[in-house]
Amino acid sequence: MSEIHFQHVTKIFGRKVEAVKDLSFIIEDGEYISLIGPSGCGKTTTLRLLAGTIMPTKGRIFFDNTSMENVSIQDRNIGFVFQHFAIFPHMNIWENVAYGPSVRGKSKKDIENLVEKALKSL
């Protein structure tokens, strides 16, 4: 995994809608986080910026001190869970959270630890 650094990131849609305003944070290598907040606060926009499906209006995003400004979506190695609680409605919450690490080839023990840590943070 990489250290992720948002540096004064802003995303404006159209002329007026400031979905993310001057957001700065660092996620350390190996750190597991959740974005939680009310509808319209910028969670999904932040994830889309991170994944590269949209670009910031202002500011920069770095993975291990490398700017993601010109890095394509497929080269970022990022996945995210959409606002709906389950990507796969036929799976329970635990299985949905475990899906990402399992398709990345993590060991069963690592998956269990990651899922338990993530679910405890909620």
Tab-separated table of N, CA and C in Angstrom:
chain	number	residue	atom	x	y	z
A	1	MET	N	0.843	-1.173	0.000
A	1	MET	CA	0.000	0.000	0.000
A	1	MET	C	0.888	1.237	0.000
A	2	SER	N	0.335	2.378	-0.268
A	2	SER	CA	1.077	3.631	-0.336
A	2	SER	C	0.574	4.617	0.704
A	3	GLU	N	1.450	5.567	1.055
A	3	GLU	CA	0.971	6.716	1.814
A	3	GLU	C	0.178	7.583	0.841
A	4	ILE	N	-0.978	8.063	1.274
A	4	ILE	CA	-1.836	8.901	0.433
A	4	ILE	C	-1.894	10.286	1.055
A	5	HIS	N	-1.665	11.298	0.245
A	5	HIS	CA	-1.632	12.673	0.743
A	5	HIS	C	-2.511	13.558	-0.141
A	6	PHE	N	-3.556	14.105	0.455
A	6	PHE	CA	-4.366	15.135	-0.209
A	6	PHE	C	-3.812	16.471	0.263
A	7	GLN	N	-3.462	17.329	-0.681
A	7	GLN	CA	-2.852	18.611	-0.353
A	7	GLN	C	-3.720	19.746	-0.891
A	8	HIS	N	-4.525	20.332	-0.006
A	8	HIS	CA	-5.398	21.468	-0.343
A	8	HIS	C	-6.272	21.173	-1.568
A	9	VAL	N	-6.931	20.019	-1.545
A	9	VAL	CA	-7.749	19.577	-2.681
A	9	VAL	C	-9.143	20.204	-2.629
A	10	THR	N	-9.549	20.776	-3.744
A	10	THR	CA	-10.888	21.342	-3.921
A	10	THR	C	-11.466	20.771	-5.206
A	11	LYS	N	-12.757	20.462	-5.162
A	11	LYS	CA	-13.460	20.030	-6.380
A	11	LYS	C	-14.724	20.852	-6.515
A	12	ILE	N	-14.815	21.576	-7.628
A	12	ILE	CA	-15.983	22.400	-7.932
A	12	ILE	C	-16.636	21.830	-9.181
A	13	PHE	N	-17.940	21.598	-9.102
A	13	PHE	CA	-18.711	21.153	-10.257
A	13	PHE	C	-19.456	22.359	-10.815
A	14	GLY	N	-19.361	22.545	-12.130
A	14	GLY	CA	-19.990	23.713	-12.734
A	14	GLY	C	-19.292	24.974	-12.254
A	15	ARG	N	-20.064	25.991	-11.979
A	15	ARG	CA	-19.484	27.258	-11.512
A	15	ARG	C	-19.636	27.467	-10.022
A	16	LYS	N	-20.552	26.718	-9.386
A	16	LYS	CA	-20.888	27.034	-8.005
A	16	LYS	C	-20.765	25.897	-7.003
A	17	VAL	N	-20.930	24.663	-7.422
A	17	VAL	CA	-21.047	23.568	-6.457
A	17	VAL	C	-19.655	23.129	-5.989
A	18	GLU	N	-19.313	23.543	-4.776
A	18	GLU	CA	-18.030	23.201	-4.180
A	18	GLU	C	-18.227	21.919	-3.360
A	19	ALA	N	-17.993	20.781	-3.996
A	19	ALA	CA	-18.250	19.483	-3.362
A	19	ALA	C	-17.203	19.149	-2.304
A	20	VAL	N	-15.962	19.542	-2.551
A	20	VAL	CA	-14.864	19.351	-1.603
A	20	VAL	C	-14.105	20.670	-1.544
A	21	LYS	N	-13.854	21.155	-0.333
A	21	LYS	CA	-13.220	22.466	-0.181
A	21	LYS	C	-11.938	22.353	0.643
A	22	ASP	N	-10.814	22.629	0.009
A	22	ASP	CA	-9.507	22.721	0.665
A	22	ASP	C	-9.249	21.553	1.623
A	23	LEU	N	-9.376	20.340	1.118
A	23	LEU	CA	-9.215	19.133	1.929
A	23	LEU	C	-7.752	18.701	1.948
A	24	SER	N	-7.207	18.570	3.153
A	24	SER	CA	-5.829	18.102	3.320
A	24	SER	C	-5.800	17.004	4.371
A	25	PHE	N	-5.145	15.904	4.059
A	25	PHE	CA	-4.953	14.823	5.027
A	25	PHE	C	-3.878	13.887	4.512
A	26	ILE	N	-3.369	13.057	5.416
A	26	ILE	CA	-2.409	12.013	5.064
A	26	ILE	C	-2.935	10.701	5.628
A	27	ILE	N	-2.962	9.675	4.789
A	27	ILE	CA	-3.264	8.315	5.231
A	27	ILE	C	-1.946	7.558	5.161
A	28	GLU	N	-1.464	7.121	6.307
A	28	GLU	CA	-0.188	6.424	6.371
A	28	GLU	C	-0.266	5.063	5.682
A	29	ASP	N	0.859	4.589	5.210
A	29	ASP	CA	0.961	3.263	4.604
A	29	ASP	C	0.430	2.220	5.587
A	30	GLY	N	-0.538	1.425	5.156
A	30	GLY	CA	-1.116	0.379	5.994
A	30	GLY	C	-2.266	0.816	6.871
A	31	GLU	N	-2.535	2.107	6.943
A	31	GLU	CA	-3.635	2.615	7.766
A	31	GLU	C	-4.965	2.326	7.080
A	32	TYR	N	-5.979	2.002	7.847
A	32	TYR	CA	-7.308	1.676	7.336
A	32	TYR	C	-8.248	2.767	7.814
A	33	ILE	N	-8.988	3.406	6.900
A	33	ILE	CA	-9.883	4.499	7.285
A	33	ILE	C	-11.284	4.276	6.734
A	34	SER	N	-12.225	5.022	7.284
A	34	SER	CA	-13.598	5.078	6.772
A	34	SER	C	-13.977	6.539	6.636
A	35	LEU	N	-14.709	6.865	5.592
A	35	LEU	CA	-15.255	8.213	5.436
A	35	LEU	C	-16.727	8.139	5.814
A	36	ILE	N	-17.085	8.838	6.864
A	36	ILE	CA	-18.455	8.806	7.363
A	36	ILE	C	-18.935	10.243	7.515
A	37	GLY	N	-20.144	10.519	7.042
A	37	GLY	CA	-20.711	11.854	7.169
A	37	GLY	C	-22.065	11.911	6.506
A	38	PRO	N	-22.743	13.039	6.657
A	38	PRO	CA	-24.091	13.167	6.089
A	38	PRO	C	-24.064	13.240	4.565
A	39	SER	N	-25.193	12.990	3.962
A	39	SER	CA	-25.328	13.105	2.510
A	39	SER	C	-24.902	14.491	2.061
A	40	GLY	N	-24.150	14.526	0.979
A	40	GLY	CA	-23.751	15.805	0.406
A	40	GLY	C	-22.510	16.424	1.002
A	41	CYS	N	-21.825	15.728	1.909
A	41	CYS	CA	-20.655	16.340	2.553
A	41	CYS	C	-19.358	16.146	1.768
A	42	GLY	N	-19.377	15.335	0.693
A	42	GLY	CA	-18.191	15.178	-0.143
A	42	GLY	C	-17.487	13.834	-0.042
A	43	LYS	N	-18.086	12.865	0.637
A	43	LYS	CA	-17.450	11.544	0.779
A	43	LYS	C	-17.202	10.880	-0.577
A	44	THR	N	-18.246	10.756	-1.360
A	44	THR	CA	-18.120	10.079	-2.649
A	44	THR	C	-17.205	10.862	-3.583
A	45	THR	N	-17.303	12.174	-3.576
A	45	THR	CA	-16.419	12.992	-4.410
A	45	THR	C	-14.968	12.776	-4.008
A	46	THR	N	-14.694	12.703	-2.711
A	46	THR	CA	-13.332	12.455	-2.232
A	46	THR	C	-12.825	11.102	-2.721
A	47	LEU	N	-13.668	10.079	-2.644
A	47	LEU	CA	-13.271	8.751	-3.125
A	47	LEU	C	-13.043	8.748	-4.634
A	48	ARG	N	-13.885	9.464	-5.353
A	48	ARG	CA	-13.714	9.544	-6.807
A	48	ARG	C	-12.416	10.280	-7.163
A	49	LEU	N	-12.080	11.316	-6.397
A	49	LEU	CA	-10.808	12.012	-6.597
A	49	LEU	C	-9.641	11.062	-6.338
A	50	LEU	N	-9.733	10.303	-5.273
A	50	LEU	CA	-8.689	9.352	-4.920
A	50	LEU	C	-8.500	8.296	-6.008
A	51	ALA	N	-9.606	7.764	-6.506
A	51	ALA	CA	-9.544	6.719	-7.533
A	51	ALA	C	-9.151	7.259	-8.903
A	52	GLY	N	-9.325	8.549	-9.113
A	52	GLY	CA	-8.970	9.143	-10.402
A	52	GLY	C	-10.102	9.186	-11.401
A	53	THR	N	-11.345	8.953	-10.948
A	53	THR	CA	-12.473	9.049	-11.881
A	53	THR	C	-12.823	10.501	-12.175
A	54	ILE	N	-12.396	11.410	-11.295
A	54	ILE	CA	-12.496	12.856	-11.523
A	54	ILE	C	-11.192	13.488	-11.049
A	55	MET	N	-10.882	14.669	-11.536
A	55	MET	CA	-9.662	15.371	-11.165
A	55	MET	C	-9.989	16.570	-10.277
A	56	PRO	N	-9.086	16.938	-9.377
A	56	PRO	CA	-9.332	18.107	-8.535
A	56	PRO	C	-9.369	19.395	-9.357
A	57	THR	N	-10.178	20.339	-8.903
A	57	THR	CA	-10.170	21.676	-9.485
A	57	THR	C	-8.914	22.411	-9.034
A	58	LYS	N	-8.557	22.208	-7.765
A	58	LYS	CA	-7.348	22.793	-7.169
A	58	LYS	C	-6.716	21.736	-6.274
A	59	GLY	N	-5.449	21.916	-5.975
A	59	GLY	CA	-4.753	21.024	-5.059
A	59	GLY	C	-4.158	19.813	-5.756
A	60	ARG	N	-3.497	18.971	-4.946
A	60	ARG	CA	-2.795	17.816	-5.502
A	60	ARG	C	-3.004	16.589	-4.629
A	61	ILE	N	-2.913	15.431	-5.269
A	61	ILE	CA	-3.028	14.150	-4.588
A	61	ILE	C	-1.745	13.374	-4.871
A	62	PHE	N	-1.152	12.826	-3.807
A	62	PHE	CA	0.098	12.079	-3.934
A	62	PHE	C	-0.064	10.670	-3.377
A	63	PHE	N	0.569	9.707	-4.024
A	63	PHE	CA	0.750	8.358	-3.486
A	63	PHE	C	2.259	8.209	-3.315
A	64	ASP	N	2.713	8.013	-2.086
A	64	ASP	CA	4.158	7.898	-1.811
A	64	ASP	C	4.954	9.017	-2.474
A	65	ASN	N	4.533	10.239	-2.279
A	65	ASN	CA	5.209	11.433	-2.805
A	65	ASN	C	5.222	11.536	-4.325
A	66	THR	N	4.435	10.705	-5.009
A	66	THR	CA	4.303	10.790	-6.463
A	66	THR	C	2.954	11.416	-6.786
A	67	SER	N	2.970	12.505	-7.530
A	67	SER	CA	1.727	13.170	-7.902
A	67	SER	C	0.881	12.258	-8.782
A	68	MET	N	-0.406	12.211	-8.510
A	68	MET	CA	-1.337	11.402	-9.290
A	68	MET	C	-1.978	12.205	-10.415
A	69	GLU	N	-1.479	13.412	-10.640
A	69	GLU	CA	-2.058	14.324	-11.623
A	69	GLU	C	-2.217	13.704	-13.012
A	70	ASN	N	-1.244	12.942	-13.459
A	70	ASN	CA	-1.299	12.355	-14.800
A	70	ASN	C	-1.312	10.829	-14.780
A	71	VAL	N	-1.737	10.249	-13.651
A	71	VAL	CA	-1.770	8.789	-13.525
A	71	VAL	C	-3.183	8.301	-13.820
A	72	SER	N	-3.291	7.368	-14.750
A	72	SER	CA	-4.612	6.877	-15.162
A	72	SER	C	-5.271	6.046	-14.058
A	73	ILE	N	-6.573	5.894	-14.179
A	73	ILE	CA	-7.361	5.160	-13.191
A	73	ILE	C	-6.804	3.753	-12.995
A	74	GLN	N	-6.572	3.029	-14.059
A	74	GLN	CA	-6.134	1.640	-13.951
A	74	GLN	C	-4.744	1.492	-13.345
A	75	ASP	N	-3.950	2.551	-13.351
A	75	ASP	CA	-2.604	2.488	-12.786
A	75	ASP	C	-2.545	2.923	-11.320
A	76	ARG	N	-3.676	3.284	-10.730
A	76	ARG	CA	-3.689	3.732	-9.334
A	76	ARG	C	-3.873	2.596	-8.335
A	77	ASN	N	-4.373	1.452	-8.762
A	77	ASN	CA	-4.587	0.298	-7.883
A	77	ASN	C	-5.434	0.673	-6.662
A	78	ILE	N	-6.569	1.312	-6.923
A	78	ILE	CA	-7.471	1.786	-5.870
A	78	ILE	C	-8.857	1.203	-6.101
A	79	GLY	N	-9.503	0.813	-5.026
A	79	GLY	CA	-10.904	0.401	-5.075
A	79	GLY	C	-11.659	1.109	-3.969
A	80	PHE	N	-12.967	1.258	-4.126
A	80	PHE	CA	-13.741	1.873	-3.052
A	80	PHE	C	-15.156	1.351	-3.042
A	81	VAL	N	-15.795	1.508	-1.878
A	81	VAL	CA	-17.170	1.057	-1.686
A	81	VAL	C	-18.082	2.253	-1.882
A	82	PHE	N	-19.118	2.098	-2.691
A	82	PHE	CA	-20.048	3.189	-2.938
A	82	PHE	C	-20.936	3.441	-1.728
A	83	GLN	N	-21.745	4.499	-1.775
A	83	GLN	CA	-22.552	4.904	-0.630
A	83	GLN	C	-23.517	3.832	-0.153
A	84	HIS	N	-23.992	2.978	-1.039
A	84	HIS	CA	-24.869	1.904	-0.597
A	84	HIS	C	-24.052	0.968	0.282
A	85	PHE	N	-24.656	0.456	1.344
A	85	PHE	CA	-23.919	-0.352	2.308
A	85	PHE	C	-23.367	-1.644	1.733
A	86	ALA	N	-23.866	-2.079	0.604
A	86	ALA	CA	-23.395	-3.343	0.041
A	86	ALA	C	-23.181	-3.224	-1.461
A	87	ILE	N	-21.978	-3.543	-1.894
A	87	ILE	CA	-21.731	-3.604	-3.330
A	87	ILE	C	-22.521	-4.773	-3.904
A	88	PHE	N	-22.478	-5.879	-3.186
A	88	PHE	CA	-23.133	-7.106	-3.627
A	88	PHE	C	-24.271	-7.431	-2.665
A	89	PRO	N	-25.506	-7.145	-3.041
A	89	PRO	CA	-26.640	-7.348	-2.136
A	89	PRO	C	-26.826	-8.792	-1.676
A	90	HIS	N	-26.304	-9.757	-2.431
A	90	HIS	CA	-26.442	-11.159	-2.035
A	90	HIS	C	-25.435	-11.565	-0.954
A	91	MET	N	-24.501	-10.664	-0.622
A	91	MET	CA	-23.508	-10.940	0.421
A	91	MET	C	-23.867	-10.151	1.670
A	92	ASN	N	-23.455	-10.663	2.831
A	92	ASN	CA	-23.653	-9.894	4.058
A	92	ASN	C	-22.572	-8.815	4.150
A	93	ILE	N	-22.655	-7.974	5.175
A	93	ILE	CA	-21.725	-6.844	5.297
A	93	ILE	C	-20.286	-7.333	5.417
A	94	TRP	N	-20.066	-8.356	6.246
A	94	TRP	CA	-18.718	-8.893	6.428
A	94	TRP	C	-18.136	-9.338	5.087
A	95	GLU	N	-18.908	-10.058	4.303
A	95	GLU	CA	-18.442	-10.548	3.000
A	95	GLU	C	-18.153	-9.399	2.035
A	96	ASN	N	-18.972	-8.344	2.081
A	96	ASN	CA	-18.731	-7.181	1.224
A	96	ASN	C	-17.420	-6.500	1.590
A	97	VAL	N	-17.165	-6.321	2.892
A	97	VAL	CA	-15.927	-5.678	3.332
A	97	VAL	C	-14.724	-6.559	2.985
A	98	ALA	N	-14.885	-7.869	3.068
A	98	ALA	CA	-13.789	-8.805	2.789
A	98	ALA	C	-13.506	-8.960	1.297
A	99	TYR	N	-14.419	-8.554	0.459
A	99	TYR	CA	-14.285	-8.794	-0.977
A	99	TYR	C	-13.008	-8.178	-1.559
A	100	GLY	N	-12.763	-6.906	-1.293
A	100	GLY	CA	-11.590	-6.222	-1.857
A	100	GLY	C	-10.279	-6.909	-1.513
A	101	PRO	N	-10.006	-7.121	-0.211
A	101	PRO	CA	-8.756	-7.814	0.134
A	101	PRO	C	-8.670	-9.234	-0.434
A	102	SER	N	-9.803	-9.918	-0.542
A	102	SER	CA	-9.755	-11.301	-1.040
A	102	SER	C	-9.395	-11.347	-2.527
A	103	VAL	N	-9.910	-10.428	-3.328
A	103	VAL	CA	-9.562	-10.434	-4.752
A	103	VAL	C	-8.143	-9.928	-4.994
A	104	ARG	N	-7.565	-9.285	-3.988
A	104	ARG	CA	-6.170	-8.852	-4.087
A	104	ARG	C	-5.212	-9.931	-3.573
A	105	GLY	N	-5.765	-11.099	-3.206
A	105	GLY	CA	-4.923	-12.226	-2.823
A	105	GLY	C	-4.413	-12.206	-1.399
A	106	LYS	N	-5.031	-11.420	-0.517
A	106	LYS	CA	-4.619	-11.390	0.887
A	106	LYS	C	-4.896	-12.744	1.532
A	107	SER	N	-4.123	-13.065	2.552
A	107	SER	CA	-4.340	-14.322	3.270
A	107	SER	C	-5.637	-14.245	4.068
A	108	LYS	N	-6.173	-15.412	4.410
A	108	LYS	CA	-7.416	-15.468	5.185
A	108	LYS	C	-7.258	-14.716	6.507
A	109	LYS	N	-6.121	-14.879	7.158
A	109	LYS	CA	-5.854	-14.200	8.439
A	109	LYS	C	-5.823	-12.682	8.244
A	110	ASP	N	-5.133	-12.210	7.203
A	110	ASP	CA	-5.079	-10.768	6.926
A	110	ASP	C	-6.472	-10.213	6.628
A	111	ILE	N	-7.249	-10.961	5.863
A	111	ILE	CA	-8.614	-10.523	5.538
A	111	ILE	C	-9.443	-10.410	6.807
A	112	GLU	N	-9.369	-11.424	7.665
A	112	GLU	CA	-10.123	-11.388	8.923
A	112	GLU	C	-9.730	-10.183	9.761
A	113	ASN	N	-8.421	-9.919	9.876
A	113	ASN	CA	-7.949	-8.771	10.659
A	113	ASN	C	-8.428	-7.452	10.065
A	114	LEU	N	-8.310	-7.300	8.745
A	114	LEU	CA	-8.748	-6.064	8.085
A	114	LEU	C	-10.244	-5.831	8.254
A	115	VAL	N	-11.031	-6.878	8.059
A	115	VAL	CA	-12.486	-6.740	8.162
A	115	VAL	C	-12.891	-6.409	9.591
A	116	GLU	N	-12.341	-7.118	10.558
A	116	GLU	CA	-12.687	-6.849	11.957
A	116	GLU	C	-12.309	-5.420	12.349
A	117	LYS	N	-11.138	-4.971	11.929
A	117	LYS	CA	-10.702	-3.605	12.234
A	117	LYS	C	-11.643	-2.578	11.596
A	118	ALA	N	-12.005	-2.814	10.339
A	118	ALA	CA	-12.898	-1.877	9.642
A	118	ALA	C	-14.270	-1.830	10.302
A	119	LEU	N	-14.811	-2.980	10.629
A	119	LEU	CA	-16.160	-3.012	11.203
A	119	LEU	C	-16.193	-2.469	12.624
A	120	LYS	N	-15.108	-2.620	13.371
A	120	LYS	CA	-15.048	-2.035	14.721
A	120	LYS	C	-15.040	-0.511	14.658
A	121	SER	N	-14.483	0.051	13.580
A	121	SER	CA	-14.404	1.512	13.464
A	121	SER	C	-15.756	2.146	13.156
A	122	LEU	N	-16.715	1.336	12.738
A	122	LEU	CA	-18.046	1.856	12.443
A	122	LEU	C	-18.813	1.917	13.701
